[in-house]
Coordinates of C-alpha atoms and ligand atoms in Angstrom, one line a residue:
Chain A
X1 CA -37.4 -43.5 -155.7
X2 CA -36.0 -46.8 -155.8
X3 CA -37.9 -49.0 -158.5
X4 CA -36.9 -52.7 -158.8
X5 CA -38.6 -54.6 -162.2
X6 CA -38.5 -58.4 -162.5
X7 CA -35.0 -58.8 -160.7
X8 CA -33.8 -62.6 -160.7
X9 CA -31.1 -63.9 -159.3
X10 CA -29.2 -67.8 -159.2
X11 CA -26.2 -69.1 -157.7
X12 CA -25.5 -72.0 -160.1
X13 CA -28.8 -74.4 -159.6
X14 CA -30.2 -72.5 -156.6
X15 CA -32.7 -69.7 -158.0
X16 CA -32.7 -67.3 -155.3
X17 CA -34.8 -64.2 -156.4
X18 CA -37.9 -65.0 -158.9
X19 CA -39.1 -61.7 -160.2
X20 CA -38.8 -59.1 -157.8
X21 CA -41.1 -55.8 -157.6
X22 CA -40.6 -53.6 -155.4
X23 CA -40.8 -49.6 -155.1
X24 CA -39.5 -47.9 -152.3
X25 CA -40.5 -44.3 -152.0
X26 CA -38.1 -41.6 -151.6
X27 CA -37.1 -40.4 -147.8
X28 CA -39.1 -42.9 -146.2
X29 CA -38.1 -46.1 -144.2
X30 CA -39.2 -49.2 -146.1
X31 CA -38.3 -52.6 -143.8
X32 CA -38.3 -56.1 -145.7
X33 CA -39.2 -59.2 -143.5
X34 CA -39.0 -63.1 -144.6
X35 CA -37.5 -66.0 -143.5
X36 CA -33.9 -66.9 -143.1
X37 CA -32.4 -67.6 -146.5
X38 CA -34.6 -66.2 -148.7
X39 CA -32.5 -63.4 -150.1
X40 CA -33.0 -60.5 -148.0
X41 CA -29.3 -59.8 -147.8
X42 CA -29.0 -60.4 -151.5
X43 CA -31.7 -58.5 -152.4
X44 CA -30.3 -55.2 -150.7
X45 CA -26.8 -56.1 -152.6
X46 CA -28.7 -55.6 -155.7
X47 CA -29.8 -52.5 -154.9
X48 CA -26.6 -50.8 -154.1
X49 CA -25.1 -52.5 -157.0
X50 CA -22.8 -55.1 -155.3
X51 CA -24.8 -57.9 -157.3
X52 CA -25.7 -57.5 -160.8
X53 CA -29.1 -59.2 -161.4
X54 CA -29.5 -62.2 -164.0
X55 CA -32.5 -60.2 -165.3
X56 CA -34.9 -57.3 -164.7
X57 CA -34.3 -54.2 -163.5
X58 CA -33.0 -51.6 -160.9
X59 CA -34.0 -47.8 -161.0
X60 CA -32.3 -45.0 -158.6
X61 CA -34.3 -42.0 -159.5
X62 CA -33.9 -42.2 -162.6
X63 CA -31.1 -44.6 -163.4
X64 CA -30.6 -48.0 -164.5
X65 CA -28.2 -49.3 -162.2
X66 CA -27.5 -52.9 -163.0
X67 CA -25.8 -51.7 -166.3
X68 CA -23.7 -49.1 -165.0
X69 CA -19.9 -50.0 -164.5
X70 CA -17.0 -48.1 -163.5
X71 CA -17.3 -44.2 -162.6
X72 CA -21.2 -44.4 -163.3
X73 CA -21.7 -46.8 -160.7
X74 CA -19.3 -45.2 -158.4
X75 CA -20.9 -41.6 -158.7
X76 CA -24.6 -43.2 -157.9
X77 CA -22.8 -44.7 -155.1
X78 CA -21.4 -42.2 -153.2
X79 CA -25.7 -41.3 -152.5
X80 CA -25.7 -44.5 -150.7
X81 CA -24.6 -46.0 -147.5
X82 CA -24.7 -49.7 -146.5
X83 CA -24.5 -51.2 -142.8
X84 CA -23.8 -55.4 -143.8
X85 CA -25.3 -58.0 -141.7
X86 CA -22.0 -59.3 -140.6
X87 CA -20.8 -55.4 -140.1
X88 CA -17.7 -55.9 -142.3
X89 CA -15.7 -53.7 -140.3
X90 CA -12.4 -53.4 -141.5
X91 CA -10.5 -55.3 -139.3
X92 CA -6.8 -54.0 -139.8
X93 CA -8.0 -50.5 -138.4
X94 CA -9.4 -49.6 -135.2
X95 CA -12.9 -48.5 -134.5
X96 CA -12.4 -44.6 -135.2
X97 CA -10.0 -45.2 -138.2
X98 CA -13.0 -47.2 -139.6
X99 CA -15.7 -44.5 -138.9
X100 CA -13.6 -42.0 -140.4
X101 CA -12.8 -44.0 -143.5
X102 CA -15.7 -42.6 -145.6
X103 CA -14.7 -39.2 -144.7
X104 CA -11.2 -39.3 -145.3
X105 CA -12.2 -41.2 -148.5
X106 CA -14.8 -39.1 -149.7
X107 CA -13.4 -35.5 -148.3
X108 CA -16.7 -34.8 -146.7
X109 CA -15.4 -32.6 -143.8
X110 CA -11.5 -31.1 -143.1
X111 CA -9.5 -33.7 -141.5
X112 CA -9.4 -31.4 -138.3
X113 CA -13.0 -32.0 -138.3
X114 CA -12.9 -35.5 -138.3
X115 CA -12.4 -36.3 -134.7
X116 CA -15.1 -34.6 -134.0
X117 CA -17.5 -36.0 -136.4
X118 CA -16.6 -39.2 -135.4
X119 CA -16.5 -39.0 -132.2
X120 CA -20.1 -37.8 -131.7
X121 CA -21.1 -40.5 -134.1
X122 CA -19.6 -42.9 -132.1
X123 CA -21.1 -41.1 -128.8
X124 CA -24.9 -41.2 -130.5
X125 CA -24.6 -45.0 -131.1
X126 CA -23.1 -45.5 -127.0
X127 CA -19.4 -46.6 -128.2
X128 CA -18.1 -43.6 -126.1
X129 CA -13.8 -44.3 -125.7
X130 CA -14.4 -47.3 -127.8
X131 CA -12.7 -45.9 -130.7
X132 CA -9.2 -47.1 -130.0
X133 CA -10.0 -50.5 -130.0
X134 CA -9.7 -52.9 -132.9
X135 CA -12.9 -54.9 -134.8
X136 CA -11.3 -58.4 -133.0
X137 CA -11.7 -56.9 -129.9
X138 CA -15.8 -55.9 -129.8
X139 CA -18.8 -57.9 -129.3
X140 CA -20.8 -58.9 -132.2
X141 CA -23.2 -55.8 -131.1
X142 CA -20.9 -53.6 -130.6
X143 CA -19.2 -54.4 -134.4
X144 CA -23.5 -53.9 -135.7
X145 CA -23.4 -50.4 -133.6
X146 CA -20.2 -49.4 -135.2
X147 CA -21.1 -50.7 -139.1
X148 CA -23.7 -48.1 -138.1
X149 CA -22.1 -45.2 -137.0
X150 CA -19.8 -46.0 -140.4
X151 CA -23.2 -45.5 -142.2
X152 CA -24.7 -42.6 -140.8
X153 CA -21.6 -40.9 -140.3
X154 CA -21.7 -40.4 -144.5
X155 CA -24.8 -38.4 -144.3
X156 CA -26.1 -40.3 -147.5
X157 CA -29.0 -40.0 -149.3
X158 CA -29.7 -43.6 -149.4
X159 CA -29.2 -46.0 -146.3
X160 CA -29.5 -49.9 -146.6
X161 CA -29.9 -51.2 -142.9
X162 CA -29.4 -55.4 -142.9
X163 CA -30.5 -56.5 -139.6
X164 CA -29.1 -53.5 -137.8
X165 CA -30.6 -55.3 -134.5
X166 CA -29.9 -58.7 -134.3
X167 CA -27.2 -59.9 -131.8
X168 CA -28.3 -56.3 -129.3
X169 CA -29.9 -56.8 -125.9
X170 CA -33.7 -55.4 -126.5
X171 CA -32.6 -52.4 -124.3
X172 CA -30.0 -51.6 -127.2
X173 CA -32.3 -53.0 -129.9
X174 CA -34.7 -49.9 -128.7
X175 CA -31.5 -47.7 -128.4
X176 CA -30.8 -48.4 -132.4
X177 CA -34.1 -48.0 -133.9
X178 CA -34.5 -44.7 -131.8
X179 CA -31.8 -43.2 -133.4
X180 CA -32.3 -45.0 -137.3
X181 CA -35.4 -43.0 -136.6
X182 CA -34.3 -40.0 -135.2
X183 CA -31.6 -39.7 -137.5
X184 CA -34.3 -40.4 -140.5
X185 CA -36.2 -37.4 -139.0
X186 CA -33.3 -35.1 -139.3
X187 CA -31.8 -36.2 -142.2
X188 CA -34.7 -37.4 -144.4
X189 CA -32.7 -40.1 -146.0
X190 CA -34.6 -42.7 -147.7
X191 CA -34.0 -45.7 -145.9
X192 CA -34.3 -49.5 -146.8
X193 CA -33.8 -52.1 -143.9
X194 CA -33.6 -55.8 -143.6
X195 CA -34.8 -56.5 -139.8
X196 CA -36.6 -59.5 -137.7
X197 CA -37.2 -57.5 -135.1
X198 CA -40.8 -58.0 -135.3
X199 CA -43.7 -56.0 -133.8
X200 CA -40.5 -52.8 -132.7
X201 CA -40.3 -52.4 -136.9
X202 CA -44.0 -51.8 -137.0
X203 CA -43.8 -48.3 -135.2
X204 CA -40.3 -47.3 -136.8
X205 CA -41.2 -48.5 -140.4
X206 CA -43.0 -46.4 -142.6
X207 CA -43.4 -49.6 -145.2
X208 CA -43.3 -53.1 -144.6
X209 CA -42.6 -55.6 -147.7
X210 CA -42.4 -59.5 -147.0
X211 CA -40.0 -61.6 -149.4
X212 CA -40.9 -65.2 -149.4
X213 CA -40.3 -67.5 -152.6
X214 CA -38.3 -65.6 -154.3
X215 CA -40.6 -62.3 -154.6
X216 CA -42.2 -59.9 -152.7
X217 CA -45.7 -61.2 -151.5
X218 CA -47.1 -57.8 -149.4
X219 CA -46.0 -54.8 -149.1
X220 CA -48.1 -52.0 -147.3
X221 CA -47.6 -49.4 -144.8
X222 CA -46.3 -50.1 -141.2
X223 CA -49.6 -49.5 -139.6
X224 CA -51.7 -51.8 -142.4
X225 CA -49.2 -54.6 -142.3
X226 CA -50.2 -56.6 -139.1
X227 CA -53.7 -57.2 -140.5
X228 CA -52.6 -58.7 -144.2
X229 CA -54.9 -62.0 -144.8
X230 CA -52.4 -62.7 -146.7
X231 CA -51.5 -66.4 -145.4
X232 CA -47.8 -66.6 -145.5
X233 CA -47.5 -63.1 -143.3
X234 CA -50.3 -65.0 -141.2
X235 CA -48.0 -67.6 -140.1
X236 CA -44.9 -65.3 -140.3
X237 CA -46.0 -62.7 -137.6
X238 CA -47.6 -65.5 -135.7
X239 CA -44.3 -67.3 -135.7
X240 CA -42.1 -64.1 -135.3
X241 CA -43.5 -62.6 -132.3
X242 CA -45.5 -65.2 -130.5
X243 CA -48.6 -64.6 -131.3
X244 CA -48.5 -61.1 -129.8
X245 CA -49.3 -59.8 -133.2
X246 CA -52.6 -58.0 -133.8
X247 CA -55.1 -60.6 -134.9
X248 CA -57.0 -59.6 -138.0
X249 CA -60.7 -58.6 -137.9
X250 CA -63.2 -60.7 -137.8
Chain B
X1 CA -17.7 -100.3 -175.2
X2 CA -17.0 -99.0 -172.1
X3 CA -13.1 -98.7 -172.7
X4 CA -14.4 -96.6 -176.0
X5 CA -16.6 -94.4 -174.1
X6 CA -13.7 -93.1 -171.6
X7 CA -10.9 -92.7 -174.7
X8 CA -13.2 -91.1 -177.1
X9 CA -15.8 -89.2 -175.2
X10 CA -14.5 -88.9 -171.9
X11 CA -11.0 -88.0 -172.1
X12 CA -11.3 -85.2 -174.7
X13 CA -14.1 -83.6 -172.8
X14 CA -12.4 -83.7 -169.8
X15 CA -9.4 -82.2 -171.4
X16 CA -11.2 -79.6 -173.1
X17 CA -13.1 -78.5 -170.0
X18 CA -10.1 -78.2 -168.3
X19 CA -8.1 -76.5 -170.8
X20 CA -10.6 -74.0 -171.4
X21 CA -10.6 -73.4 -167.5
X22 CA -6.8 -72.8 -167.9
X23 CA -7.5 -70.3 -170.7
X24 CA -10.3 -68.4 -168.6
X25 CA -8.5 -68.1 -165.1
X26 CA -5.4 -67.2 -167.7
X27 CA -7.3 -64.5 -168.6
X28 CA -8.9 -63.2 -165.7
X29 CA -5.3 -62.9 -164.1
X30 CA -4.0 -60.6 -167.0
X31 CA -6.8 -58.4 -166.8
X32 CA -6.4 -58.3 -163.1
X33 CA -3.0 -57.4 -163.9
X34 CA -4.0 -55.2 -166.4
X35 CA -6.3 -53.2 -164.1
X36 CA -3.5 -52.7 -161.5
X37 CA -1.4 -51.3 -163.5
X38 CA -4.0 -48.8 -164.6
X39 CA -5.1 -48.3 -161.3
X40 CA -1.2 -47.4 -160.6
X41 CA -1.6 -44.5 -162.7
X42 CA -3.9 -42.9 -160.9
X43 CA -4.9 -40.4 -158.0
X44 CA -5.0 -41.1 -155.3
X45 CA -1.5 -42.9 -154.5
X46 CA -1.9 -43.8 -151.5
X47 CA 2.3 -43.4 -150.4
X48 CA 1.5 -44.2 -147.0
X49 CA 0.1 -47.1 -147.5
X50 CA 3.0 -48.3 -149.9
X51 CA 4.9 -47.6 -147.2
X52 CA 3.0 -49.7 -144.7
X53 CA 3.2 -52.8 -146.9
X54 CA 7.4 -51.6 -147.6
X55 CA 6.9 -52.5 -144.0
X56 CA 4.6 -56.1 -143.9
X57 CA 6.9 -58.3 -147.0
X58 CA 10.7 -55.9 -146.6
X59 CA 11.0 -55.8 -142.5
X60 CA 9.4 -59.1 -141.7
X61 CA 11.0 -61.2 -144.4
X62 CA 14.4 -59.8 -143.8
X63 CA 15.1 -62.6 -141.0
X64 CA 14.4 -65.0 -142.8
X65 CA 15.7 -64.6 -146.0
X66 CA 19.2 -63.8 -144.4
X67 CA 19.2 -67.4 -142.5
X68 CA 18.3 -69.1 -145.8
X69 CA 21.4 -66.8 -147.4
X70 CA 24.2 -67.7 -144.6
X71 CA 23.3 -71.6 -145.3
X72 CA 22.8 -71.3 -148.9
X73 CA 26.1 -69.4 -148.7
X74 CA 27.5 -72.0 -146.5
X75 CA 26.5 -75.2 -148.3
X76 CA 27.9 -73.8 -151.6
X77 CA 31.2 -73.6 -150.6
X78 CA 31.6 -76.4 -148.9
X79 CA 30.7 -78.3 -152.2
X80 CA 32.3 -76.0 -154.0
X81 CA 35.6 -76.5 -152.0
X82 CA 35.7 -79.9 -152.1
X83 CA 34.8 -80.6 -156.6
X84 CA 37.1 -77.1 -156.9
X85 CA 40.1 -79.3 -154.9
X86 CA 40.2 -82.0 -157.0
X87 CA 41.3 -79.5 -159.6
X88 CA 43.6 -78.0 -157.8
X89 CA 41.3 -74.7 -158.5
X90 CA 40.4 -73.7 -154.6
X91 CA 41.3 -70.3 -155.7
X92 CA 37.8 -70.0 -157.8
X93 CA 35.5 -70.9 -154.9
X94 CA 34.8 -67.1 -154.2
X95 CA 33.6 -66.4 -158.0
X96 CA 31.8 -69.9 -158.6
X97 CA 30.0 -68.7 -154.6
X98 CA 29.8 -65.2 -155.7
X99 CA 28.1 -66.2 -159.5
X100 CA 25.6 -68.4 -158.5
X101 CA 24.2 -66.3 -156.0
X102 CA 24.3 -63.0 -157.5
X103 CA 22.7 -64.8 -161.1
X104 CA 20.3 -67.7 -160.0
X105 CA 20.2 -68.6 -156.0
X106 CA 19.6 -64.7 -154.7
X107 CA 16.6 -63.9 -156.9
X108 CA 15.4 -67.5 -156.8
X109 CA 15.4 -68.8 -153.5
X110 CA 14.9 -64.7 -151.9
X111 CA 12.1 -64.4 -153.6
X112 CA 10.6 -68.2 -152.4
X113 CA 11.0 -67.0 -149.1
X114 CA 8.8 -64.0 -150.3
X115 CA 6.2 -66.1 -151.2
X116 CA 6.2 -68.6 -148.1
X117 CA 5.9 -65.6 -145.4
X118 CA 4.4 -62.5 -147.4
X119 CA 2.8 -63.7 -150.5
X120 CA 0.5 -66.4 -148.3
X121 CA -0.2 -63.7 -146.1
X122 CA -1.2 -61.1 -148.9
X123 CA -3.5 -64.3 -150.3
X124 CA -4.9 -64.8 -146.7
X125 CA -5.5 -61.0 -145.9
X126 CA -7.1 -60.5 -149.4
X127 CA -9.0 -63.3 -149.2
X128 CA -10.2 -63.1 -145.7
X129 CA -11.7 -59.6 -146.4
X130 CA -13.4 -60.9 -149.2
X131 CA -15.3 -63.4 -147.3
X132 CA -16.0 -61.1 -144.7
X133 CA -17.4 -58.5 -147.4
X134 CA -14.6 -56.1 -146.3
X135 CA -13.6 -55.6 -149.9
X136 CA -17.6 -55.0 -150.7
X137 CA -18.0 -52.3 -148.3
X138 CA -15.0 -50.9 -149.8
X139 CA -16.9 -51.0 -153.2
X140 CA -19.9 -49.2 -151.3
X141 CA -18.4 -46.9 -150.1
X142 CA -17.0 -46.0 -154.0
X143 CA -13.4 -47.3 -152.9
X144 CA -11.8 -49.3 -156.0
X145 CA -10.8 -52.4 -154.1
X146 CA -7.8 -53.1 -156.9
X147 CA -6.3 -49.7 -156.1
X148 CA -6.8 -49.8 -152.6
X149 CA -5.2 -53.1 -151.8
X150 CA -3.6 -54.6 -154.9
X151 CA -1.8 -51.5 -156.2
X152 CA 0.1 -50.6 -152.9
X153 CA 1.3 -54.3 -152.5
X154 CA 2.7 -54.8 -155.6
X155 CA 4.2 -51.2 -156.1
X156 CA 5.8 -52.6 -152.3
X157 CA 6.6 -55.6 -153.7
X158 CA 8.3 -54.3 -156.8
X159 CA 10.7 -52.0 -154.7
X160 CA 11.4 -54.3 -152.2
X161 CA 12.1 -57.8 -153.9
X162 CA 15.4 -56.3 -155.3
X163 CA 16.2 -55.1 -152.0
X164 CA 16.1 -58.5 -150.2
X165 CA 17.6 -59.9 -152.6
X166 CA 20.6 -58.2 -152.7
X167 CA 20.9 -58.7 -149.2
X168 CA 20.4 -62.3 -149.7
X169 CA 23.9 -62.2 -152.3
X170 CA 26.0 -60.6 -149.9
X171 CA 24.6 -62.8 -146.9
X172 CA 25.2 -65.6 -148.9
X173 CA 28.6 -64.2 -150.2
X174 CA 29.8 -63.9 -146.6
X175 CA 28.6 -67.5 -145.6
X176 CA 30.6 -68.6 -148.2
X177 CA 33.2 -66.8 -147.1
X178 CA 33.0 -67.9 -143.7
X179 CA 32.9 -72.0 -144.3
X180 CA 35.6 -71.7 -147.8
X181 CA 38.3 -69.6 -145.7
X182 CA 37.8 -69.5 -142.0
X183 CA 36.4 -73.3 -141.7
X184 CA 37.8 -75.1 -144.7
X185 CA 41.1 -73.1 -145.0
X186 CA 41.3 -71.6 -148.7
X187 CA 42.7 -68.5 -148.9
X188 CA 41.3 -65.5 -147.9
X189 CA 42.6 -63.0 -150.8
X190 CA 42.0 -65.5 -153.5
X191 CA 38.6 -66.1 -152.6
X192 CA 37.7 -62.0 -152.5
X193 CA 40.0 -61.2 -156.2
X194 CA 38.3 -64.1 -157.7
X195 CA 34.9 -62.7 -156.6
X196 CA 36.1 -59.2 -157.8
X197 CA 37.3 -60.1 -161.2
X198 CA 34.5 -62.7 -161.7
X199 CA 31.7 -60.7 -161.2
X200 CA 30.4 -58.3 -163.7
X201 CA 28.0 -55.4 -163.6
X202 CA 25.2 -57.2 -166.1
X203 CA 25.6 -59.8 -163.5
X204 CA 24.2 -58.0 -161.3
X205 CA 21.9 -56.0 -163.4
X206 CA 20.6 -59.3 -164.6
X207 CA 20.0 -60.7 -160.9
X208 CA 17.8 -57.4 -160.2
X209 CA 16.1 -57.5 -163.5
X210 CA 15.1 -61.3 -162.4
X211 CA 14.2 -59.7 -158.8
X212 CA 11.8 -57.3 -160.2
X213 CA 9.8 -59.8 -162.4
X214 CA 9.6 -62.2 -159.2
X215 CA 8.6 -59.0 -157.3
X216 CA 5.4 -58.5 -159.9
X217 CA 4.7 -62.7 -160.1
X218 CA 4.5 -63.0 -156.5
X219 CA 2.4 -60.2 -155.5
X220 CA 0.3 -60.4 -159.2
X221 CA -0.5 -64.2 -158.2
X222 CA -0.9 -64.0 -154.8
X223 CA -3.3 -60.8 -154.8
X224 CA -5.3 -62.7 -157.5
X225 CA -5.7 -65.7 -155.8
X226 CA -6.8 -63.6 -152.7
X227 CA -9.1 -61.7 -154.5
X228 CA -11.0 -64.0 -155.9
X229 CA -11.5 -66.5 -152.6
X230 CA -14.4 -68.8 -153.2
X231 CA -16.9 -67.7 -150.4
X232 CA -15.8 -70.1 -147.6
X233 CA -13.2 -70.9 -145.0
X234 CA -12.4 -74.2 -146.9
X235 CA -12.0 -71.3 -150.1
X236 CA -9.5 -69.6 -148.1
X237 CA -7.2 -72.6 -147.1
X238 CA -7.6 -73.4 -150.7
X239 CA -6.2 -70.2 -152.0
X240 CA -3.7 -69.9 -149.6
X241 CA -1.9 -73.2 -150.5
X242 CA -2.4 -72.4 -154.4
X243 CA -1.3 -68.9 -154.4
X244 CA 2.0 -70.2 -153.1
X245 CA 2.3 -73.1 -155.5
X246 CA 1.4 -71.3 -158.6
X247 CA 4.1 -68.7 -157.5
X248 CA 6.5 -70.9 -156.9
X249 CA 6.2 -72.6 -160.1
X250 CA 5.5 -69.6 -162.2
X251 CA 9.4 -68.2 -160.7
X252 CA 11.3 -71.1 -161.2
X253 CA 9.3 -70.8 -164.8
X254 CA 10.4 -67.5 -165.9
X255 CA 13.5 -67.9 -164.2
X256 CA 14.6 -70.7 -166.9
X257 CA 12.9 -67.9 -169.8
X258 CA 14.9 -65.2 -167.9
X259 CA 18.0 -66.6 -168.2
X260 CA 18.1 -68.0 -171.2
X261 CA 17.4 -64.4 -172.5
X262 CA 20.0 -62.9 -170.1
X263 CA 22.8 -65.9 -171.1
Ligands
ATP1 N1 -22.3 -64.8 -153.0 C1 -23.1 -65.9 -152.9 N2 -22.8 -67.0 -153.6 C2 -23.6 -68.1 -153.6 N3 -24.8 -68.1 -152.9 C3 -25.1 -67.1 -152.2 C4 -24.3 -65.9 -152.2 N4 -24.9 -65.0 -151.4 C5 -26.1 -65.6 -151.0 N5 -26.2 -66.8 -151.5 C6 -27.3 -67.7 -151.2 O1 -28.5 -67.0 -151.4 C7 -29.5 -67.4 -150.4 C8 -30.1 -66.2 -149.8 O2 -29.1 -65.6 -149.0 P1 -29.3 -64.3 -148.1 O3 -28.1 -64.0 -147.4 O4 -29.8 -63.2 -149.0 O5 -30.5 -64.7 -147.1 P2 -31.2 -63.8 -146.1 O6 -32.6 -63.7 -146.5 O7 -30.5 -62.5 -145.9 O8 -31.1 -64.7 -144.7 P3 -30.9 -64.2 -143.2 O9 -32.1 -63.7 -142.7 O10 -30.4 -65.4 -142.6 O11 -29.8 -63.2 -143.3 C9 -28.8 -68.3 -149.5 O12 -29.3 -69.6 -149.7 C10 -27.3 -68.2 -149.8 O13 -26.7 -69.5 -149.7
MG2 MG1 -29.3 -61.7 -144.5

């Protein structure tokens, strides 16, 4: 279980987080919605350590992550996976080198196994004979599909997903969250993503959490979350999905 | 009261902000030092990358850095020639070539070129990765950034600075040659015994104990400044053009220390 306690966070004047709680449950998919800016992408920084909050707290199962340094940090690291919003593909190494990075890195599999692996990785997320090409050279979808494959490919306990979707053609959109989910399924990780794609995260999510202001204002299961009262996820889904949401009861 | 305000309040606050920001960045760039040479000691070493970045600052600064040498060569003889003549003491041009490049303009100006075509790079690479969260993703994936790409760089640059410069003496050596003898007609054997006989080994020694330190200040300064981009393209720009002045300065620096030590 993932247990963040009164996290804040500023960038000089700009206060960014204001207190956030949040628990997400073990080998389930949470998905965290809000408006542009608000901290989404920090806020999943914080979890894998990348940020150290100005104050509260961060619990892994267990551990208190925002004090851990060095080796600590590193070994409650290796549990987790992170796909970035901009993909951060490493750009002086082509597509496969990439995908094989963690498992060279981490010795998860022989390196005669590693074609393989990566090659059916890069076959489940449709990037078939890409793998000899260089970051430069892919669409901004493509890059997303192979920060993914670079993610999965780990087999981690923990998987943070920021906007795995955006920039893909709804076709592809559907092709991604099939196999987030089917992957989740097999693999039982517990899985935090950052997503817009707004009602498709409804049937994928397990969880739904909204951060607006600074905090998290709602947070209940997939199937619960279009009928919040709450007013700011009122005008949020309206906004989001044109009105196609389900309307709350009268 | 105005005039008052600026000498007595201003002016020492400014100065003391800024000096304490010289102290801090100070700082941060010997524990960043610090941390790659730790990082030097240990598993995993990486050779093949050390060798790939043997290949991005030796290979693609050798051009370069044997055109400044044939002119630098070149321009020393031929003033050289002409103050030795009024002496009568043409037959010193090779040592008085041969010193100043193997002592001061080899190490020097070899490892300025160094800077201008792979130390900018290093800042820009660096740098460009950590505003594109490359270096983050490295950090996820349990990947010490410092050893990954600091540590191979400067262990390359280490190796390879003495290398170009050396080539960078006898380039020069042989420009000289070429403009005191073949152009401006001194002779030929008295330019080559004068080089043998003026030249000693801690000459040498000295000029390689220089080109080490300039291989540590230009990859040290230039990795820092990479590392720590400010988040923006501006940032990078920015970093770029300071890496290379602060390296420039910082070898011309040392290179007075140096040599006083060496003298
Ligand atoms: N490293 C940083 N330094 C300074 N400010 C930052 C940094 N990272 C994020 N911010 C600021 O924090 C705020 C939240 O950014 P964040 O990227 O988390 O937004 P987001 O919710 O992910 O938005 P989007 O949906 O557009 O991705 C922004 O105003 C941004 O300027
Ligand atoms: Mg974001």
């Amino acid at each position: 279980m993932i247990t963040l306690k009164g996290v804040e966070k500023s960038f000089g004047k700009q206060v960014v987080l204001r207190g956030v709680n949040l628990t997400i449950p073990t080998g389930q998919l949470t998905t965290i919605i809000g408006p542009s800016g608000e901290g989404k992408s920090v806020l999943l920084k914080h979890i894998i350590g990348l940020m150290k909050p100005d104050r509260g707290e961060i619990w892994v199962d267990g551990v208190e992550l925002s004090r851990l340094t060095g080796k600590a940090l590193n070994e409650v690291r290796k549990r987790f996976a992170m796909l970035f919003q901009s993909a951060a593909l490493f750009d002086s190494m082509t597509v496969f080198d990439n995908v094989a990075f963690p498992l060279r890195e981490k010795r998860l599999v022989p390196e005669r196994e590693v074609p393989r692996v990566v090659n059916d990785m890069l076959e489940r997320v449709g990037l078939t004979g890409m793998g000899h090409k260089f970051p430069a050279e892919l669409s901004g979808g493509m890059k997303k599909r192979v920060g993914l494959a670079r993610a999965l490919v780990m087999g981690p306990e923990i998987i943070l997903f920021d906007e795995p979707t955006t920039g893909l053609d709804p076709l592809m959109a559907k092709t991604i969250h099939d196999l987030i989910r089917a992957m989740h399924k097999v693999f039982g990780f517990t899985a935090v993503m950052v997503s817009h794609d707004i009602p498709a995260i409804f049937s994928i999510s397990d969880w739904v959490a909204m951060l607006k202001h600074g905090q998290i204002i709602a947070m209940a299961p997939s199937h619960e979350f279009p009928r919040l009262s709450h007013p700011d996820v009122r005008e949020f889904l309206s906004v989001m999905d044109g009105g196609m949401s389900v309307p709350v009861d009268a | 009261m105005q005039p008052f305000k600026t000498v007595v309040i201003a002016l020492p606050g400014k100065t003391g902000r800024v000096s304490l920001w010289v102290i801090q960045e100070m700082g941060r760039m010997f524990l960043f030092l610090l941390q790659v040479g730790l990082w030097a000691l240990r598993p995993p070493f990486r050779p093949r990358e050390i060798l790939k970045q043997l290949h991005v600052i030796g290979f693609k600064t050798t051009f370069v850095v044997v055109l400044t040498a044939i002119f630098t060569g070149m321009v020393l003889a031929l003033q050289g020639y002409y103050s030795l003549r009024k002496f009568g003491a043409e037959a010193l041009l090779g040592s008085a070539v041969a010193l100043s490049m193997i002592r001061e303009l080899g190490p020097v100006l070899a490892s300025l070129m160094v800077t201008a075509r792979s130390g900018s790079a290093m800042t820009a690479e660096i740098g460009l990765m950590r505003i594109t969260e490359q270096i983050d993703a490295l950090e996820t994936m349990a990947v010490n950034p410092v050893q990954y790409l600091i540590t191979p760089k400067m262990l390359a640059a280490i190796l390879v600075v003495p290398l170009l410069v050396s080539m960078f003496d006898v380039v020069g050596i042989w420009g000289g040659y070429v403009v005191g003898v073949q152009l401006l007609g001194a002779s030929a054997g008295s330019f080559w015994s004068s080089v043998e006989s003026a030249v000693e080994w801690r000459d040498v020694y000295g000029g390689l104990l220089k080109a080490v330190s300039f291989g540590v200040i230009v990859s040290w300064v230039c990795c820092y400044k990479g590392f720590y981009t400010q988040m923006s393209a501006e940032g990078l720009g920015k970093a770029t053009t300071e890496a290379v002045v602060l390296t420039s300065v910082l070898i011309l620096v040392w290179d007075y220390f140096l040599t006083s030590v060496l003298l």
